[in-house]
CSV table of C-alpha atoms in Angstrom, one decimal:
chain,number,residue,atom,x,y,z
A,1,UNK,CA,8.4,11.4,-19.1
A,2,UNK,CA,7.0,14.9,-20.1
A,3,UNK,CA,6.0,17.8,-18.5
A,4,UNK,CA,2.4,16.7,-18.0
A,5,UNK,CA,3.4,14.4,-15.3
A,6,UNK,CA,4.1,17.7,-12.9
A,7,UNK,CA,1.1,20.2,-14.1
A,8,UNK,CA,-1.3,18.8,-12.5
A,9,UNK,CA,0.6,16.0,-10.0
A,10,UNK,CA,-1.5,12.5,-10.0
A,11,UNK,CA,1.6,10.6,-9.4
A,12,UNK,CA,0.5,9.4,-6.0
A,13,UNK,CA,-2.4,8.7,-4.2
A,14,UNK,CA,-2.7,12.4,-2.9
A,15,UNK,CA,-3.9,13.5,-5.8
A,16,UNK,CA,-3.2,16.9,-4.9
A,17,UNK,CA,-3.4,18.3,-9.0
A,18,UNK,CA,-0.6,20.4,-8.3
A,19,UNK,CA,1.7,22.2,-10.8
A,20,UNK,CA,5.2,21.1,-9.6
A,21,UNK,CA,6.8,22.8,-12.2
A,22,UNK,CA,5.5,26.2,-10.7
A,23,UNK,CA,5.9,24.6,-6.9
A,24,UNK,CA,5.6,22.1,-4.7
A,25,UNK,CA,3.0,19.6,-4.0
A,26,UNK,CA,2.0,17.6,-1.0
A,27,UNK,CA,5.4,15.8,-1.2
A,28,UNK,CA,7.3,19.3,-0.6
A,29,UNK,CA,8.9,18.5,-4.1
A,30,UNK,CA,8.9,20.4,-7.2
A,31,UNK,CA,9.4,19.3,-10.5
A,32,UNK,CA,13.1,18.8,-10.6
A,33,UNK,CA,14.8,15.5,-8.6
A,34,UNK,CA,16.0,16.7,-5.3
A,35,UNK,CA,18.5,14.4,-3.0
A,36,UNK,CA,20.4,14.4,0.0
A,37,UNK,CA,23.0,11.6,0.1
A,38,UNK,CA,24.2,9.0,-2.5
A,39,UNK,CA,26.4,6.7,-0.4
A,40,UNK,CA,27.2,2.8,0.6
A,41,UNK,CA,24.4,1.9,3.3
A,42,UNK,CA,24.5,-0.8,5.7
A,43,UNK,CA,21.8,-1.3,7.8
A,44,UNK,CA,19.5,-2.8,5.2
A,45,UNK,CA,18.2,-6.5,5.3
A,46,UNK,CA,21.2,-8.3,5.2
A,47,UNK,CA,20.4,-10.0,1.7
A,48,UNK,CA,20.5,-6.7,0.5
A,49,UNK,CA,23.4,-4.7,2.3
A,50,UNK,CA,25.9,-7.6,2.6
A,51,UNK,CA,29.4,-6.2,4.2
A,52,UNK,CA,30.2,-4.2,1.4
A,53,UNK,CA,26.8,-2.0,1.5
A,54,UNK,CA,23.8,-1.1,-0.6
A,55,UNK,CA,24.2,2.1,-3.0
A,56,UNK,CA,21.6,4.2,-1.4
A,57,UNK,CA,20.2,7.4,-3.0
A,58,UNK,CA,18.1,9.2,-0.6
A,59,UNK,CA,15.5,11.4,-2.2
A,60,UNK,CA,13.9,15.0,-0.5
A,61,UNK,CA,10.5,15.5,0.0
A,62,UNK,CA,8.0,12.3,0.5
A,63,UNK,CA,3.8,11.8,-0.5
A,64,UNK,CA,2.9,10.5,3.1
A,65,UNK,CA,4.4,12.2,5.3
A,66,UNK,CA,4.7,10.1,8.8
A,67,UNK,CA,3.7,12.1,11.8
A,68,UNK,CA,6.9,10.6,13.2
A,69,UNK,CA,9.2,10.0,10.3
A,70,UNK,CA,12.7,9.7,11.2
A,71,UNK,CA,14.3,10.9,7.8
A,72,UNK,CA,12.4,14.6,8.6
A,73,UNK,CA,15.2,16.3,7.7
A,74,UNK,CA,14.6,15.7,3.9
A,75,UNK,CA,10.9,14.4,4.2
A,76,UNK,CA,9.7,17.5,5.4
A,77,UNK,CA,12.5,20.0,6.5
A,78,UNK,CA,13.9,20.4,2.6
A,79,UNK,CA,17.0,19.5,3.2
A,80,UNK,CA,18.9,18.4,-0.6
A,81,UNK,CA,20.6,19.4,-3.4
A,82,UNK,CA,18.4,19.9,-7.0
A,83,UNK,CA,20.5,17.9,-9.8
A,84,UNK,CA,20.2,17.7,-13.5
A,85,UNK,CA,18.2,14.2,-15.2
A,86,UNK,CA,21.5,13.7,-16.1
A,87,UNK,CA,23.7,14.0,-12.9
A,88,UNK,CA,21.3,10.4,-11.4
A,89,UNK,CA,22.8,7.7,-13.4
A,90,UNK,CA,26.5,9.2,-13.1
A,91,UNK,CA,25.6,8.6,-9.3
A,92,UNK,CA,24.2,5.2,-10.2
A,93,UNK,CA,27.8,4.2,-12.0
A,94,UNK,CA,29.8,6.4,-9.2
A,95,UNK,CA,28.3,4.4,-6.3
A,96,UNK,CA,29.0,0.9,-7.8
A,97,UNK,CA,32.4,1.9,-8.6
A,98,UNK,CA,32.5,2.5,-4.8
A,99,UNK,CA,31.8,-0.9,-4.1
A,100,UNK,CA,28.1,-1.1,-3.8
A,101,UNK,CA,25.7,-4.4,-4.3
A,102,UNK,CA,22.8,-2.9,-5.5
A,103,UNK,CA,21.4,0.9,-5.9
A,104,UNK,CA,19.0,1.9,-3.3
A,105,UNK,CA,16.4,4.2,-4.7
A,106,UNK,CA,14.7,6.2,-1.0
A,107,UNK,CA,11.2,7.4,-1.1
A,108,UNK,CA,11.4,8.2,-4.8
A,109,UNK,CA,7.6,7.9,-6.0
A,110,UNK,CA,7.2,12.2,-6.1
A,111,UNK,CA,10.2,11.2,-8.9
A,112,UNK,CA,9.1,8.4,-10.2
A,113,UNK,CA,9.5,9.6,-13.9
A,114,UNK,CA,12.7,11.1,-13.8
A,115,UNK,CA,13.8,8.4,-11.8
A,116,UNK,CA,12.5,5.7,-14.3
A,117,UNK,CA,14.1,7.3,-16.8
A,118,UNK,CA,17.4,7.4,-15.4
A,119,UNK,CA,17.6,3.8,-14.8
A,120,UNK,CA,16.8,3.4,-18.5
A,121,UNK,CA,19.4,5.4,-19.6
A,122,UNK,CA,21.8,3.8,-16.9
A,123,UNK,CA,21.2,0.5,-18.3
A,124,UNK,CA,21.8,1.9,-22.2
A,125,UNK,CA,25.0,2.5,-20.6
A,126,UNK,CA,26.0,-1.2,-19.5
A,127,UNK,CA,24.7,-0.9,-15.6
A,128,UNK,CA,23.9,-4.0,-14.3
A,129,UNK,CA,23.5,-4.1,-10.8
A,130,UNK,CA,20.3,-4.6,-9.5
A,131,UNK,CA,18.0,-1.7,-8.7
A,132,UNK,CA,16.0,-1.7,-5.1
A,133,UNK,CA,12.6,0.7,-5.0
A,134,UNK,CA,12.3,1.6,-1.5
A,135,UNK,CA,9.1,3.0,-0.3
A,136,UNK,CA,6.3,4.2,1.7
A,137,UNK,CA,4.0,1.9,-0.4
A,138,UNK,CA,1.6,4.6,-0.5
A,139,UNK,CA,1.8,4.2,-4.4
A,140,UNK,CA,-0.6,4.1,-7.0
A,141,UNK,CA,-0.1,0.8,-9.1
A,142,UNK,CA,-0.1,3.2,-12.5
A,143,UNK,CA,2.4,5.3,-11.2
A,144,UNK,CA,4.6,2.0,-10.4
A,145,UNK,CA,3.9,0.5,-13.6
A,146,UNK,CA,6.5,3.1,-15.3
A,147,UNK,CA,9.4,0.9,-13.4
A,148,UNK,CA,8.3,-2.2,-15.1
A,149,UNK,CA,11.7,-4.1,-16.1
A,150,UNK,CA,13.7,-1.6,-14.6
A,151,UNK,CA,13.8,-2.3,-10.8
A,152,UNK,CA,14.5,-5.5,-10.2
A,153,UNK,CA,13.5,-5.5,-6.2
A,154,UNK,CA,10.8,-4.0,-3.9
A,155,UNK,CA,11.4,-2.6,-0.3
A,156,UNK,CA,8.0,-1.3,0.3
A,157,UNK,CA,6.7,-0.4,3.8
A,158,UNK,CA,3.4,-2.0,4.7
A,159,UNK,CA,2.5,0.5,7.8
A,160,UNK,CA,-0.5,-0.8,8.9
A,161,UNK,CA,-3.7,-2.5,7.6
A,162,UNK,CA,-6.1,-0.7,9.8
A,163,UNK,CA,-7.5,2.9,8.1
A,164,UNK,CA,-8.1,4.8,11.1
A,165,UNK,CA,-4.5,3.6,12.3
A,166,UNK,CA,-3.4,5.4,9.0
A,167,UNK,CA,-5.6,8.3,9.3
A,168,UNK,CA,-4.0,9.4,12.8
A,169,UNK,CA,-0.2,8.7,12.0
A,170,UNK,CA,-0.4,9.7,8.2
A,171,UNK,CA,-3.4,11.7,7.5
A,172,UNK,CA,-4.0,8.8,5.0
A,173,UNK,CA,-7.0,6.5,5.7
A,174,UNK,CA,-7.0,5.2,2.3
A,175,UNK,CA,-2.9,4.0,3.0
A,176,UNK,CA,-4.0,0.2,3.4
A,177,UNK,CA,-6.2,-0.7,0.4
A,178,UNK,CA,-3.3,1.7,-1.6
A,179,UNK,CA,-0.7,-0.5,0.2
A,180,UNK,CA,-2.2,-3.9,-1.1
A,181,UNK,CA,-2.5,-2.7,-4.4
A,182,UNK,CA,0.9,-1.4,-5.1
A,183,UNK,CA,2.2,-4.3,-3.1
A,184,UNK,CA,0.2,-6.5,-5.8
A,185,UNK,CA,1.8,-4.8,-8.6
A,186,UNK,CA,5.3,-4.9,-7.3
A,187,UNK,CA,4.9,-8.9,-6.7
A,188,UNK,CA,3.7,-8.7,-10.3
A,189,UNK,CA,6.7,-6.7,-11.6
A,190,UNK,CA,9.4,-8.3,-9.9
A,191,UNK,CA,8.5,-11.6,-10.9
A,192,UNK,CA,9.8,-15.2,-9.6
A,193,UNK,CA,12.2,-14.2,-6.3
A,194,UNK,CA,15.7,-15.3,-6.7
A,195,UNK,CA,19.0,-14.9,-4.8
A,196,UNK,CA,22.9,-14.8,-5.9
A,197,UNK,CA,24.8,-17.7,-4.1
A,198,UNK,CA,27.8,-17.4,-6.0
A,199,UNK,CA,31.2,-17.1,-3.7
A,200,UNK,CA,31.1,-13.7,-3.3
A,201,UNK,CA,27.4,-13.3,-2.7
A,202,UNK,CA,27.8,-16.0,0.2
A,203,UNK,CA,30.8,-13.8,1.5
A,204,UNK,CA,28.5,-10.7,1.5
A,205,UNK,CA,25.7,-12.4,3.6
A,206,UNK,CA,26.8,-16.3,3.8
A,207,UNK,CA,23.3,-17.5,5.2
A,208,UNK,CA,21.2,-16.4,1.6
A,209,UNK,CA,23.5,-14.7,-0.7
A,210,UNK,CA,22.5,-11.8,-1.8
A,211,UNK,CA,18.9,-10.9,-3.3
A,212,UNK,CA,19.0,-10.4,-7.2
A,213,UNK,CA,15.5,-10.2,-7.8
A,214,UNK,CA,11.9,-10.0,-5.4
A,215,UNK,CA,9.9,-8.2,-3.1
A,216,UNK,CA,10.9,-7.5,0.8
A,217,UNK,CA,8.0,-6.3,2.7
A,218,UNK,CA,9.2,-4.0,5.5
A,219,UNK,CA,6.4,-3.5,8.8
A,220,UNK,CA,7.9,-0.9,11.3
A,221,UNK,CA,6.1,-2.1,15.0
A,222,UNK,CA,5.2,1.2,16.5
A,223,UNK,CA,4.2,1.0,20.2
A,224,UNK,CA,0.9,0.0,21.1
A,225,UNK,CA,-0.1,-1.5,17.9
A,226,UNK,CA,0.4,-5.5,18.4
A,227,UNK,CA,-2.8,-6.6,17.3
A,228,UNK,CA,-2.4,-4.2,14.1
A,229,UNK,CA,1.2,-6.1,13.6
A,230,UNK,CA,-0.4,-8.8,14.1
A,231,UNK,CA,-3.1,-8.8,11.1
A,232,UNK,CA,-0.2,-6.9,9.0
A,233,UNK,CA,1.5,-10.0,8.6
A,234,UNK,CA,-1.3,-12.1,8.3
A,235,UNK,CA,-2.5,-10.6,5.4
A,236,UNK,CA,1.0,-10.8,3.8
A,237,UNK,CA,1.4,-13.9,4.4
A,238,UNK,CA,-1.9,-15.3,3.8
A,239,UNK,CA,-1.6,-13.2,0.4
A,240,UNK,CA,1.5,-13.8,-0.7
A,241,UNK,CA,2.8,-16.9,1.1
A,242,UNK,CA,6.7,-17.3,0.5
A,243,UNK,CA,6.7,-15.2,-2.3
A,244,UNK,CA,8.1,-12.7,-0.6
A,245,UNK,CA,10.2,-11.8,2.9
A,246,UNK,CA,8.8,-9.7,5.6
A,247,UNK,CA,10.7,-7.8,7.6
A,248,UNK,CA,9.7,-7.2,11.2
A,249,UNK,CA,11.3,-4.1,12.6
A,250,UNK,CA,11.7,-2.8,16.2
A,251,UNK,CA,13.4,0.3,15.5
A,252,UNK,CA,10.8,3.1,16.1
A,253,UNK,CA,12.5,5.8,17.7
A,254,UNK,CA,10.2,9.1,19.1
A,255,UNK,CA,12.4,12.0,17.0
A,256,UNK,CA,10.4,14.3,18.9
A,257,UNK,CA,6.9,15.0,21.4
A,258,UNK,CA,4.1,13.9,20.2
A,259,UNK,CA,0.5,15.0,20.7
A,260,UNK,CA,-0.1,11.3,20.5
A,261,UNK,CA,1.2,9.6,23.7
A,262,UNK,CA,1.4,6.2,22.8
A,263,UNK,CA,4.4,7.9,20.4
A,264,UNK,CA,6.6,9.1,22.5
A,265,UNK,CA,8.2,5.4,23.8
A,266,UNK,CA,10.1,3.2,22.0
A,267,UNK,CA,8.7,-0.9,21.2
A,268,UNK,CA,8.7,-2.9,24.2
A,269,UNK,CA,10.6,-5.9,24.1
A,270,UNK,CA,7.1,-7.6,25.2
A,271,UNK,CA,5.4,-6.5,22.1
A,272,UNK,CA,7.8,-7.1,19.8
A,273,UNK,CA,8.3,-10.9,21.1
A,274,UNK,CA,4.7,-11.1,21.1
A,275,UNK,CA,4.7,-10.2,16.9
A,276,UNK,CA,7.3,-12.3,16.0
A,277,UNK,CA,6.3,-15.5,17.5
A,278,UNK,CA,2.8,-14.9,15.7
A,279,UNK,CA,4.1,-14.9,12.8
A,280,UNK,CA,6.5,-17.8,14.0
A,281,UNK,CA,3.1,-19.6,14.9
A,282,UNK,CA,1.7,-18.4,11.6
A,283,UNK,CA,4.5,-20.4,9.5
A,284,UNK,CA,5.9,-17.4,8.2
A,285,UNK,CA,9.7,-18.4,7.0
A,286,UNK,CA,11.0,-15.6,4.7
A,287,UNK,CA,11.2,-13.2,7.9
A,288,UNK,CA,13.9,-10.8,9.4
A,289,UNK,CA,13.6,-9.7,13.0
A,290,UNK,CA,15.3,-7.2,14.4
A,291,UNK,CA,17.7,-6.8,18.1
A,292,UNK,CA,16.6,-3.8,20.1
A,293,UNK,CA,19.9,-2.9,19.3
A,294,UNK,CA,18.5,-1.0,16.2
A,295,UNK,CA,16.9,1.2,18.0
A,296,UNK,CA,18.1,4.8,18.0
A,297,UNK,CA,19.5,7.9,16.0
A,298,UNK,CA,22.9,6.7,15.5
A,299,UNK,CA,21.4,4.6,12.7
A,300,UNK,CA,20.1,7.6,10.8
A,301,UNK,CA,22.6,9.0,8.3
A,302,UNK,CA,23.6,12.3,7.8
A,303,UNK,CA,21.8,14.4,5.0
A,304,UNK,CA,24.7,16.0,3.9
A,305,UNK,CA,24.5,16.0,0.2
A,306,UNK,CA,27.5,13.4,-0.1
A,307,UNK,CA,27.7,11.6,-3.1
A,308,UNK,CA,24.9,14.1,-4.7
A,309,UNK,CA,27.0,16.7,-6.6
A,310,UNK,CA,29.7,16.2,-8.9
């Protein structure tokens, strides 16, 4: 990493030239890693959470910017706590002594090479669990090439394949064809997909194990959008195959009122049915739905700074 990566900020496909070291870019970040809560996290796919819960690290700030992102509070709003290079691996060995299966890096791509070099140095230090990135996948395939052989699995979002979809919720028209490509890379990266089945992994999450190396594609349904859902996870499966999971989710929740109506509802249990038997009908096999029951704000964490500072 050196300074040059925050003068004039390329790291993502906002290309806003920014110098982060004298403030923030389009990501509300500046130069130094920012985080609001290092702590065991449960409601991941259950491959990846298990019982005993998935070391999650949320990160402030974020390059897209979701018109109706439910982690605002550090997205947009600031909320987090500036730590040293140095403090982000402690948490890494902190959070597996807690118990944790796996760390969970959050919307991290602002970060990406302090965060890359934190996992390096974590693993000069004996860390071996593996390590998720989880993100928007509004990512430039450069930019992830700097994880190469440090993350072992993908949670990208796939939002939606339609640009003017992407353009309203995300001032982003350009989010799909970025989408396939970092998607492309991260199938690349992470290589052949493969699952712990030991005793214990089977005790975590007895149906699979737990995931030790892959790519989990994660589509958010947002109401009104079936046919878009629909051609999301055609193209990753047409793509891709069984290569990787998707992960069909019904848990959009309006934070707020929106100037676009079609927002301010939650998914209907109609259109969500409708989604997963396509891809049902498809052949997809590697998929996780979700029950309504996910739905709601009880199932956002609190940004407290826990687990953050010494």
């Amino acid at each position: 990493m050196t300074k040059d990566d925050f003068t004039n900020c390329r790291l993502c496909p906002r290309n806003c030239g920014i110098d982060r070291t004298q403030g923030e870019g389009f990501c509300k970040s500046g130069s130094e890693i920012k985080a609001a809560r290092a702590a065991l996290h449960f409601y991941e796919e259950p491959f990846l959470s298990g019982g005993s819960g998935s070391g999650a690290v949320f990160f402030s700030g974020c390059s897209l910017q979701c018109i109706y992102c439910q982690n605002k509070q550090i997205s947009r709003e600031g909320t987090g706590i500036i730590i040293s290079e140095e403090r982000l691996p402690e948490i890494f060995f902190e959070l597996k002594e807690k118990g944790a299966l796996n760390i969970n890096l959050v919307t991290g791509t602002h970060f990406t090479p302090i965060i890359a070099k934190a996992i390096e140095r974590a693993k000069e230090e004996g860390f071996d669990l593996p390590v998720i990135w989880n993100s928007s996948g509004y990512e430039y395939a450069e930019t992830l090439k700097m994880l190469e052989g440090l993350v072992d699995i993908y949670l990208p979002d796939f939002k939606t394949i339609d640009s003017r979809i992407a353009q309203r919720y995300y001032k982003a028209a350009d989010y799909p064809e970025r989408a396939k490509e970092a998607l492309a890379q991260m199938v690349k990266a992470a290589g052949e997909m493969t699952f712990d089945t030991s005793e214990m992994a089977l005790k975590e999450f007895e149906e699979e194990g737990l995931m030790k190396n892959g790519v989990c594609v994660r589509h958010l349904v947002t109401p009104g959008n079936v046919e878009d859902s629909k051609a999301v996870i055609q193209y990753l499966y047409e793509t891709y195959g069984d290569n990787i999971w998707i992960s069909v989710m019904s848990q959009y929740t309006p934070m707020e009122t929106y100037d676009l109506p079609e927002l301010n509802q939650t998914v209907s249990e109609e259109e969500y049915e409708e989604i997963v038997d396509f891809a049902i009908n498809l052949g997809v096999t590697n998929c996780m739905i979700q029950e309504g029951s996910a739905v709601g704000e009880s199932f956002i964490p609190e940004f407290n700074g826990e687990g953050i500072e010494k």
